mmCIF file of C-alpha atoms in Angstrom:
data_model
loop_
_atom_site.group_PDB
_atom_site.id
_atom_site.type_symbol
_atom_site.label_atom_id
_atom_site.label_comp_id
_atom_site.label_asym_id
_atom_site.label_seq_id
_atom_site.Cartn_x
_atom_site.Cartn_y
_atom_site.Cartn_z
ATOM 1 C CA UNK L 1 -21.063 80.261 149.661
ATOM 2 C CA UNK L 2 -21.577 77.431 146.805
ATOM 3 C CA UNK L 3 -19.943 79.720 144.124
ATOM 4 C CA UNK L 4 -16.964 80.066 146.411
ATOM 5 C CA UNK L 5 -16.563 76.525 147.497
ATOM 6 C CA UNK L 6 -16.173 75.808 143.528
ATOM 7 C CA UNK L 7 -13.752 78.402 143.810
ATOM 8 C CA UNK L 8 -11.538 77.006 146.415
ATOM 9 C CA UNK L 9 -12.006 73.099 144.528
ATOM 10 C CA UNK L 10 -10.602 74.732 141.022
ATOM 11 C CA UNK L 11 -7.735 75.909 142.939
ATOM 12 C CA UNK L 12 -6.862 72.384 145.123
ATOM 13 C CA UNK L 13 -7.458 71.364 148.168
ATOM 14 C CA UNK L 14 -11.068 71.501 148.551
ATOM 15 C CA UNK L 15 -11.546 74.963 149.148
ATOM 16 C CA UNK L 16 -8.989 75.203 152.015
ATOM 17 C CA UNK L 17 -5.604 76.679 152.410
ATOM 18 C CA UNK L 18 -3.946 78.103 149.524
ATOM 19 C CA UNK L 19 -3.342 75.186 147.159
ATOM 20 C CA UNK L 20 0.502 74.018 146.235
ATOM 21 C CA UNK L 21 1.157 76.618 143.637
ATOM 22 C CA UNK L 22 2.633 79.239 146.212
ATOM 23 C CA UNK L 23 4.794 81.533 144.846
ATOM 24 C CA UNK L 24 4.897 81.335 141.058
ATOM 25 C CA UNK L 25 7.341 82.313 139.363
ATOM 26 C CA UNK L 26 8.590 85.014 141.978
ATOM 27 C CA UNK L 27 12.131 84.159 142.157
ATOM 28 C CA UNK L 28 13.097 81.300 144.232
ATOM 29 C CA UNK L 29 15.642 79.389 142.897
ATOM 30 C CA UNK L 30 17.223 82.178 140.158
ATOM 31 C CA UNK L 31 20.054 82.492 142.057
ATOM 32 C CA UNK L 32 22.049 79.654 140.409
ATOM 33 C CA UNK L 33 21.245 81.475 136.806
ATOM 34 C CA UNK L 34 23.574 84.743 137.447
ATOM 35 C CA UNK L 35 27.263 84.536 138.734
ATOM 36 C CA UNK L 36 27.494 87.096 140.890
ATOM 37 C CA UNK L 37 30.871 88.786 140.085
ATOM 38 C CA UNK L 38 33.737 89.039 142.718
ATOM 39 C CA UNK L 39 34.377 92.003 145.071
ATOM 40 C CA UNK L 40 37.315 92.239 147.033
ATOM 41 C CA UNK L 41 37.174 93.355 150.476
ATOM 42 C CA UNK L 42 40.835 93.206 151.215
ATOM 43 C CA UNK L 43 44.151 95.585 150.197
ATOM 44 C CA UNK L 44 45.787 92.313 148.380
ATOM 45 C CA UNK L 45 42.731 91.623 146.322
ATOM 46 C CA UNK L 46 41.730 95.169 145.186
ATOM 47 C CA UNK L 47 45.006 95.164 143.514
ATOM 48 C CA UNK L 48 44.778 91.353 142.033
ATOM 49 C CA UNK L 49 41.413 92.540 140.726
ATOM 50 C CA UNK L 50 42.732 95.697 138.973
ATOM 51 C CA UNK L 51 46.003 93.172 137.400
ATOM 52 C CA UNK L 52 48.758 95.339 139.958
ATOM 53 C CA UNK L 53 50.025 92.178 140.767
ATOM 54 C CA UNK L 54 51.135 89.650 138.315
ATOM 55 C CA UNK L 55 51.668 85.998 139.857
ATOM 56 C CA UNK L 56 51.085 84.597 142.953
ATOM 57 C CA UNK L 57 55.098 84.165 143.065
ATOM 58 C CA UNK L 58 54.763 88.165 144.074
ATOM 59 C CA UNK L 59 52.331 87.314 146.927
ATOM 60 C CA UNK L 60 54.776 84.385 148.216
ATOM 61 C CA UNK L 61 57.649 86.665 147.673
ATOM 62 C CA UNK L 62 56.712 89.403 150.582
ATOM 63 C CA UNK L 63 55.034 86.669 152.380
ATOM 64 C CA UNK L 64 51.357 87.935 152.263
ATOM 65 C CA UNK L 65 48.500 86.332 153.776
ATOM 66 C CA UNK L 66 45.781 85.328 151.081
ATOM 67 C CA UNK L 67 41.883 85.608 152.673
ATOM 68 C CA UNK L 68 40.256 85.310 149.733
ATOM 69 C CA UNK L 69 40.272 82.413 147.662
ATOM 70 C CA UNK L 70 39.198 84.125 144.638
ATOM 71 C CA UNK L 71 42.896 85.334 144.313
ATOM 72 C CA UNK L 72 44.043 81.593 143.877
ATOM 73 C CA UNK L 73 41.471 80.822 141.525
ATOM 74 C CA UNK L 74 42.447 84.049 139.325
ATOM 75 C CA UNK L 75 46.252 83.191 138.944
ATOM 76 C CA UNK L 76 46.177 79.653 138.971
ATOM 77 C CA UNK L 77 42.820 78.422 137.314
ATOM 78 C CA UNK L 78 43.718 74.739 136.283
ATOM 79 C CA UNK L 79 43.649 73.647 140.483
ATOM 80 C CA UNK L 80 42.327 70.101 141.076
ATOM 81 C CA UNK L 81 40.931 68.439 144.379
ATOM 82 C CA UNK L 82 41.221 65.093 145.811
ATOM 83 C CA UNK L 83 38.646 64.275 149.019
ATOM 84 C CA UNK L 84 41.112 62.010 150.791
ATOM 85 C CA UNK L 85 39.113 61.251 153.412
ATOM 86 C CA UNK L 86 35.464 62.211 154.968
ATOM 87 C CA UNK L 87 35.067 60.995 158.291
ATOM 88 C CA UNK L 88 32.080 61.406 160.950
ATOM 89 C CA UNK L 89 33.023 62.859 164.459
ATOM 90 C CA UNK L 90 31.037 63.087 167.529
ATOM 91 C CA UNK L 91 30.416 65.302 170.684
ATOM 92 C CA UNK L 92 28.226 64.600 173.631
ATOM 93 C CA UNK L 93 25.861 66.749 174.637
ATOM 94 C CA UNK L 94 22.959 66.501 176.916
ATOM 95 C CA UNK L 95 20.423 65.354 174.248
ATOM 96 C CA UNK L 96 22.379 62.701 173.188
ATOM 97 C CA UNK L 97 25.220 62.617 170.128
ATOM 98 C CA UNK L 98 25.838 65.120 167.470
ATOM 99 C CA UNK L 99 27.102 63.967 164.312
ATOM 100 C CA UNK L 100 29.350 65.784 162.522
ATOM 101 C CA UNK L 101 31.540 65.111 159.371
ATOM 102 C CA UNK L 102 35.094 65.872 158.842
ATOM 103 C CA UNK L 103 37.091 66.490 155.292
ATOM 104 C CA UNK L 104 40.303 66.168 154.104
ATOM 105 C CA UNK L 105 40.719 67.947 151.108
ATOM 106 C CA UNK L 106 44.058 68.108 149.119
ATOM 107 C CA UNK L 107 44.083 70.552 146.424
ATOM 108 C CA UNK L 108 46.801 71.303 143.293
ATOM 109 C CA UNK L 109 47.932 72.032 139.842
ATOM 110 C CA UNK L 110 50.616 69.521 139.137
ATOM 111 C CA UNK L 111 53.271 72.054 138.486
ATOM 112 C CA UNK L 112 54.568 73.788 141.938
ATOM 113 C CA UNK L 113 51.578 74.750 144.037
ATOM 114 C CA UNK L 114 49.584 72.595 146.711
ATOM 115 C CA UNK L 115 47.157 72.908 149.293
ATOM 116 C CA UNK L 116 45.679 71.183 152.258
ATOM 117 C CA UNK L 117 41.903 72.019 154.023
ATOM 118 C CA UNK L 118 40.017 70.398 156.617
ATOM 119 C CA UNK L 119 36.534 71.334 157.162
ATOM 120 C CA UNK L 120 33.987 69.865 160.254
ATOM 121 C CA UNK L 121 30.209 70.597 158.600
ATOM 122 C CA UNK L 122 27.037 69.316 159.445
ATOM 123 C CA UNK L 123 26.831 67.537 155.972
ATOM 124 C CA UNK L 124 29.028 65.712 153.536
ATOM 125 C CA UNK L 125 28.731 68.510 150.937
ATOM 126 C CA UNK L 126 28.707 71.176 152.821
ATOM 127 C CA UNK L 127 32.289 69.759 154.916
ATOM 128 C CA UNK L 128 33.758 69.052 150.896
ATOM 129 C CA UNK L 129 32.865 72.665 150.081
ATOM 130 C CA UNK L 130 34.659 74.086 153.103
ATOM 131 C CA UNK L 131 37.668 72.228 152.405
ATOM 132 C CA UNK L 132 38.358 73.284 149.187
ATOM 133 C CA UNK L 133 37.943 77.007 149.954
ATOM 134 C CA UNK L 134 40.186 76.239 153.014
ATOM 135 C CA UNK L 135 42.811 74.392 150.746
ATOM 136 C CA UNK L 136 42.499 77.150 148.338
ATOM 137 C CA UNK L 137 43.870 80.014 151.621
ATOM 138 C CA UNK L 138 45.998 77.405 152.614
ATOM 139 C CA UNK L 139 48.129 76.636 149.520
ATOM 140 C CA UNK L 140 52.090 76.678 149.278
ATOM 141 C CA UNK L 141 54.675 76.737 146.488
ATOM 142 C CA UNK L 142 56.505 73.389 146.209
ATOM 143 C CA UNK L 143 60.343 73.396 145.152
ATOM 144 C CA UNK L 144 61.873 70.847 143.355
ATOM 145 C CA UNK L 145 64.891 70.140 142.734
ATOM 146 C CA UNK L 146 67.394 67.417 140.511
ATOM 147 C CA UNK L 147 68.738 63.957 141.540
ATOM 148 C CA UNK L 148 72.326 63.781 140.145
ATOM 149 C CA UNK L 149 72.941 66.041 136.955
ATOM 150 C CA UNK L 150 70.878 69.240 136.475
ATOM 151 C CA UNK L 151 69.423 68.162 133.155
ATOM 152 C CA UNK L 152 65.856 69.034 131.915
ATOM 153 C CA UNK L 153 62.771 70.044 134.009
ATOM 154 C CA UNK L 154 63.273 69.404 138.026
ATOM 155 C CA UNK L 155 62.003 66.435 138.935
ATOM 156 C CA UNK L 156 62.077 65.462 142.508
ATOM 157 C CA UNK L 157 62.342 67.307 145.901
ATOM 158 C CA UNK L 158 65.801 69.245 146.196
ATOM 159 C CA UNK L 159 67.158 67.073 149.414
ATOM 160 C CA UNK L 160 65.659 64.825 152.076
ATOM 161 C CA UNK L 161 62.671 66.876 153.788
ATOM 162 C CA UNK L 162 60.879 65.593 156.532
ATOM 163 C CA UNK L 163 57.879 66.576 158.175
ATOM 164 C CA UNK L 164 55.314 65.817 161.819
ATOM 165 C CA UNK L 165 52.213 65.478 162.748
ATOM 166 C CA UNK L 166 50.998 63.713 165.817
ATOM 167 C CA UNK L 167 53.146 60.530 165.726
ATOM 168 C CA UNK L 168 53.117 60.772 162.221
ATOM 169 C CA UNK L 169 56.732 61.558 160.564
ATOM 170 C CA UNK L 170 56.975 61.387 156.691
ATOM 171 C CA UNK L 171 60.265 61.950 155.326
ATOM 172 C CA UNK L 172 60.794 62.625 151.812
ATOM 173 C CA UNK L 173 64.169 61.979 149.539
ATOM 174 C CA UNK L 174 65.358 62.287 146.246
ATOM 175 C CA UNK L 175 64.619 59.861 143.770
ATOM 176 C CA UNK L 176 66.795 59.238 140.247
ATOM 177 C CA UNK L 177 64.850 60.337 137.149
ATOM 178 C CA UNK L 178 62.504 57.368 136.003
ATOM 179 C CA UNK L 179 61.764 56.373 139.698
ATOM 180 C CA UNK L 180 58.180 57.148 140.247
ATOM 181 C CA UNK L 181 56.892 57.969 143.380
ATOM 182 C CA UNK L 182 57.778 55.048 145.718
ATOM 183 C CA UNK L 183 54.502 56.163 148.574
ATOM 184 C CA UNK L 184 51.708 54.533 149.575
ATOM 185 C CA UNK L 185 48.367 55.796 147.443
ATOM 186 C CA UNK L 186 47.629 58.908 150.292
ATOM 187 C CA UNK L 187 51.402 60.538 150.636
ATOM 188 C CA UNK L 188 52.017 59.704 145.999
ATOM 189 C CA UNK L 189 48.704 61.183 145.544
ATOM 190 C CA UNK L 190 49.104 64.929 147.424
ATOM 191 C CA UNK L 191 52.733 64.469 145.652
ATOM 192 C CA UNK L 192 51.576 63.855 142.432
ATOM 193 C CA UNK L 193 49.311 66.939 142.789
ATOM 194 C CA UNK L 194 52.325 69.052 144.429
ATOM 195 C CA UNK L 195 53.998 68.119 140.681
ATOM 196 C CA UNK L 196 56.921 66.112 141.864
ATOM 197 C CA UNK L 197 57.333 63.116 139.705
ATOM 198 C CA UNK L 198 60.148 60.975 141.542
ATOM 199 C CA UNK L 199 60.587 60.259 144.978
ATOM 200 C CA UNK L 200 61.410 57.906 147.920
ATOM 201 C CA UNK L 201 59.078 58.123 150.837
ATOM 202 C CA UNK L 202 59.430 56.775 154.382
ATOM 203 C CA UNK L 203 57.239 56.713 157.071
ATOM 204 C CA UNK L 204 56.928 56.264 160.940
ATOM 205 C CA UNK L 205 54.209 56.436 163.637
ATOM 206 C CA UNK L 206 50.225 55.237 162.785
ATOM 207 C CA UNK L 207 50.394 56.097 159.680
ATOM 208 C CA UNK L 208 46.685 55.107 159.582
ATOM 209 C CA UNK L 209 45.616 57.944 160.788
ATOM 210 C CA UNK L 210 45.335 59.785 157.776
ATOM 211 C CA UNK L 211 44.488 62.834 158.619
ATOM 212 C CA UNK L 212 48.042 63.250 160.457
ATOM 213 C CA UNK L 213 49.254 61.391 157.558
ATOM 214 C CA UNK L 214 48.559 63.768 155.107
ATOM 215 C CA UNK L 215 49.404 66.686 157.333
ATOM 216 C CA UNK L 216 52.892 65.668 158.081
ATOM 217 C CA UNK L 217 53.396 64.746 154.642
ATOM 218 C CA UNK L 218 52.103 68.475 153.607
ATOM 219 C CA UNK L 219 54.465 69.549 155.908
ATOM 220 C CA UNK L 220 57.664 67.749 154.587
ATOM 221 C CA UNK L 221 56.742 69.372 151.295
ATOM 222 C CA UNK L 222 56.472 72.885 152.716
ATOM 223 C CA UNK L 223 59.871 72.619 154.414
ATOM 224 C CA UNK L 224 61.491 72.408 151.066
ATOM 225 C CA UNK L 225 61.637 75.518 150.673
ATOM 226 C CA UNK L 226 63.254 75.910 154.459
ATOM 227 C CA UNK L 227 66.263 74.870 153.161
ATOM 228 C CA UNK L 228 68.913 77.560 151.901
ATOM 229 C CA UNK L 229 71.228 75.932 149.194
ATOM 230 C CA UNK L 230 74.328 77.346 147.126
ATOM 231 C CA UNK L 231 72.002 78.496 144.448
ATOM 232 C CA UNK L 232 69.826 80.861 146.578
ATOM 233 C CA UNK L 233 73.468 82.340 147.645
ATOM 234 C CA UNK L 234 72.780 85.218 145.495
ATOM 235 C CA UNK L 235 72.740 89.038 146.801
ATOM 236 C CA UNK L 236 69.012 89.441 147.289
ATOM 237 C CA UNK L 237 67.995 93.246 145.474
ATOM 238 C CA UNK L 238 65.119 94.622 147.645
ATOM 239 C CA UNK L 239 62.033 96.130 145.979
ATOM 240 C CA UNK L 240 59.272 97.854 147.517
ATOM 241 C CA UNK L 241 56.775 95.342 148.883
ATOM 242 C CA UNK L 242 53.077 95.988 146.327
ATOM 243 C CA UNK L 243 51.496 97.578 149.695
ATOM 244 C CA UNK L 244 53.859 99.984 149.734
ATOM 245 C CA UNK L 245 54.308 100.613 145.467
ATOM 246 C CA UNK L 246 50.628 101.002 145.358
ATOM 247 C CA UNK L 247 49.582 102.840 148.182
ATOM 248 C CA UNK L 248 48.076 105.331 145.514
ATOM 249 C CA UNK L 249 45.769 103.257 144.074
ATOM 250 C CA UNK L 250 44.609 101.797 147.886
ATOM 251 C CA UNK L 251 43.913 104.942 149.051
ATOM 252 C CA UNK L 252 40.929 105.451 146.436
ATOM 253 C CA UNK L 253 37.775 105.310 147.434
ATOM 254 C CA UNK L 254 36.668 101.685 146.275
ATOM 255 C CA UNK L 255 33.669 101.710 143.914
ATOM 256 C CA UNK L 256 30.760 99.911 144.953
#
């Protein structure tokens, strides 16, 4: 009884329980060491996985919806994030109030392509997290346009644009080169990352909501693209959509 009681002290505790040195080295926590490599589980990403499909222009093109944002991050790697705003909500419940946290995440490469996600998550990190990925699915090409004479790189948003949320309406115009963007810091930041470098901003409604602020400002920048100019007057040649040109290679049997 002695001999095991000096046992049990040489491991901890006395002799009782089973000490603090559970589990070794059995493999909790190794899971940060590997990057697991990505599997598609949809038709669009099998064939941005196998290089079928070239830019994410294509994708826009027939208007295909993206569900895994692991196809962003392979054709357009240099994306940046800006947390515009975390913000806790609450909801009543019989025990009392449950906390949550909401995050606006805006999301961009400075040349073309941006993206908006909101996330509700228990905690801060967890809401952030959620909000990128969500930004990621969620992300539009921007089109800009010239102010005046069609010299050099496009500049500033092709005409005025306006978009809504809420009572929230942001309107965007057309700004001479040199300008800047003439915003306050939440509708020049998410235009900034959208990769427009001149531009006059108005605004009506409570703009300090942000969250509507940054959605109808999101929205003016989609519409540009809603717009059908003299330049897009072209006769349109119609290809086969990739679905359709690689139905070959989706009807394989996917390796696991």
């Amino acid at each position: 009884m002695a001999d095991s009681a000096t046992a049990g002290a040489s491991r901890g505790r006395g002799g009782f329980g089973r000490g603090r040195g559970r589990g070794g080295a059995r493999g909790r926590g190794r899971r940060g060491e590997e990057k697991n490599e990505w599997v598609p589980v949809t038709k669009l990403g099998r064939l941005v996985k196998a290089g079928k499909i070239k830019s994410i222009e294509e994708i826009y093109l027939f208007s295909l919806p993206i569900k895994e944002y692991q196809i962003v991050d392979y054709f357009l790697p240099k994306l940046t994030d800006q947390v515009m705003k975390i913000m806790p909500v609450q909801k009543q419940t019989t025990a009392g109030q449950r906390t949550r946290f909401k995050a606006f995440v805006v999301i961009g490469d400075e040349n073309g392509h941006v993206g908006l996600g909101v996330k509700c998550a228990k905690e801060v990190a967890t809401a952030i997290r959620g909000g990128i990925i969500l930004a990621k699915l969620s992300i539009i090409p921007v089109r800009r346009g010239y102010w005046g004479t069609n010299l050099g790189e496009p500049h500033t948003v092709p005409c005025k644009v306006s978009g809504r949320c809420g009572s929230v309406m942001a309107r965007l115009v057309p700004a001479p080169r040199g300008t800047g963007i003439v915003a306050s810091p939440t509708a020049k930041r998410v235009l900034q990352l959208a990769g427009i470098t001149d531009c006059y901003t108005t605004s009506r409604g409570s703009t300090r909501t942000l969250g509507n602020f940054v959605k109808a400002t999101f929205a003016a920048i989609g519409n540009t693209y809603g717009f059908l100019t003299p330049d897009l007057w072209e006769e349109t040649e119609f290809i086969k959509a990739p679905y359709q040109e690689f139905s070959d290679f989706l009807s394989q049997k996917q390796r696991k």
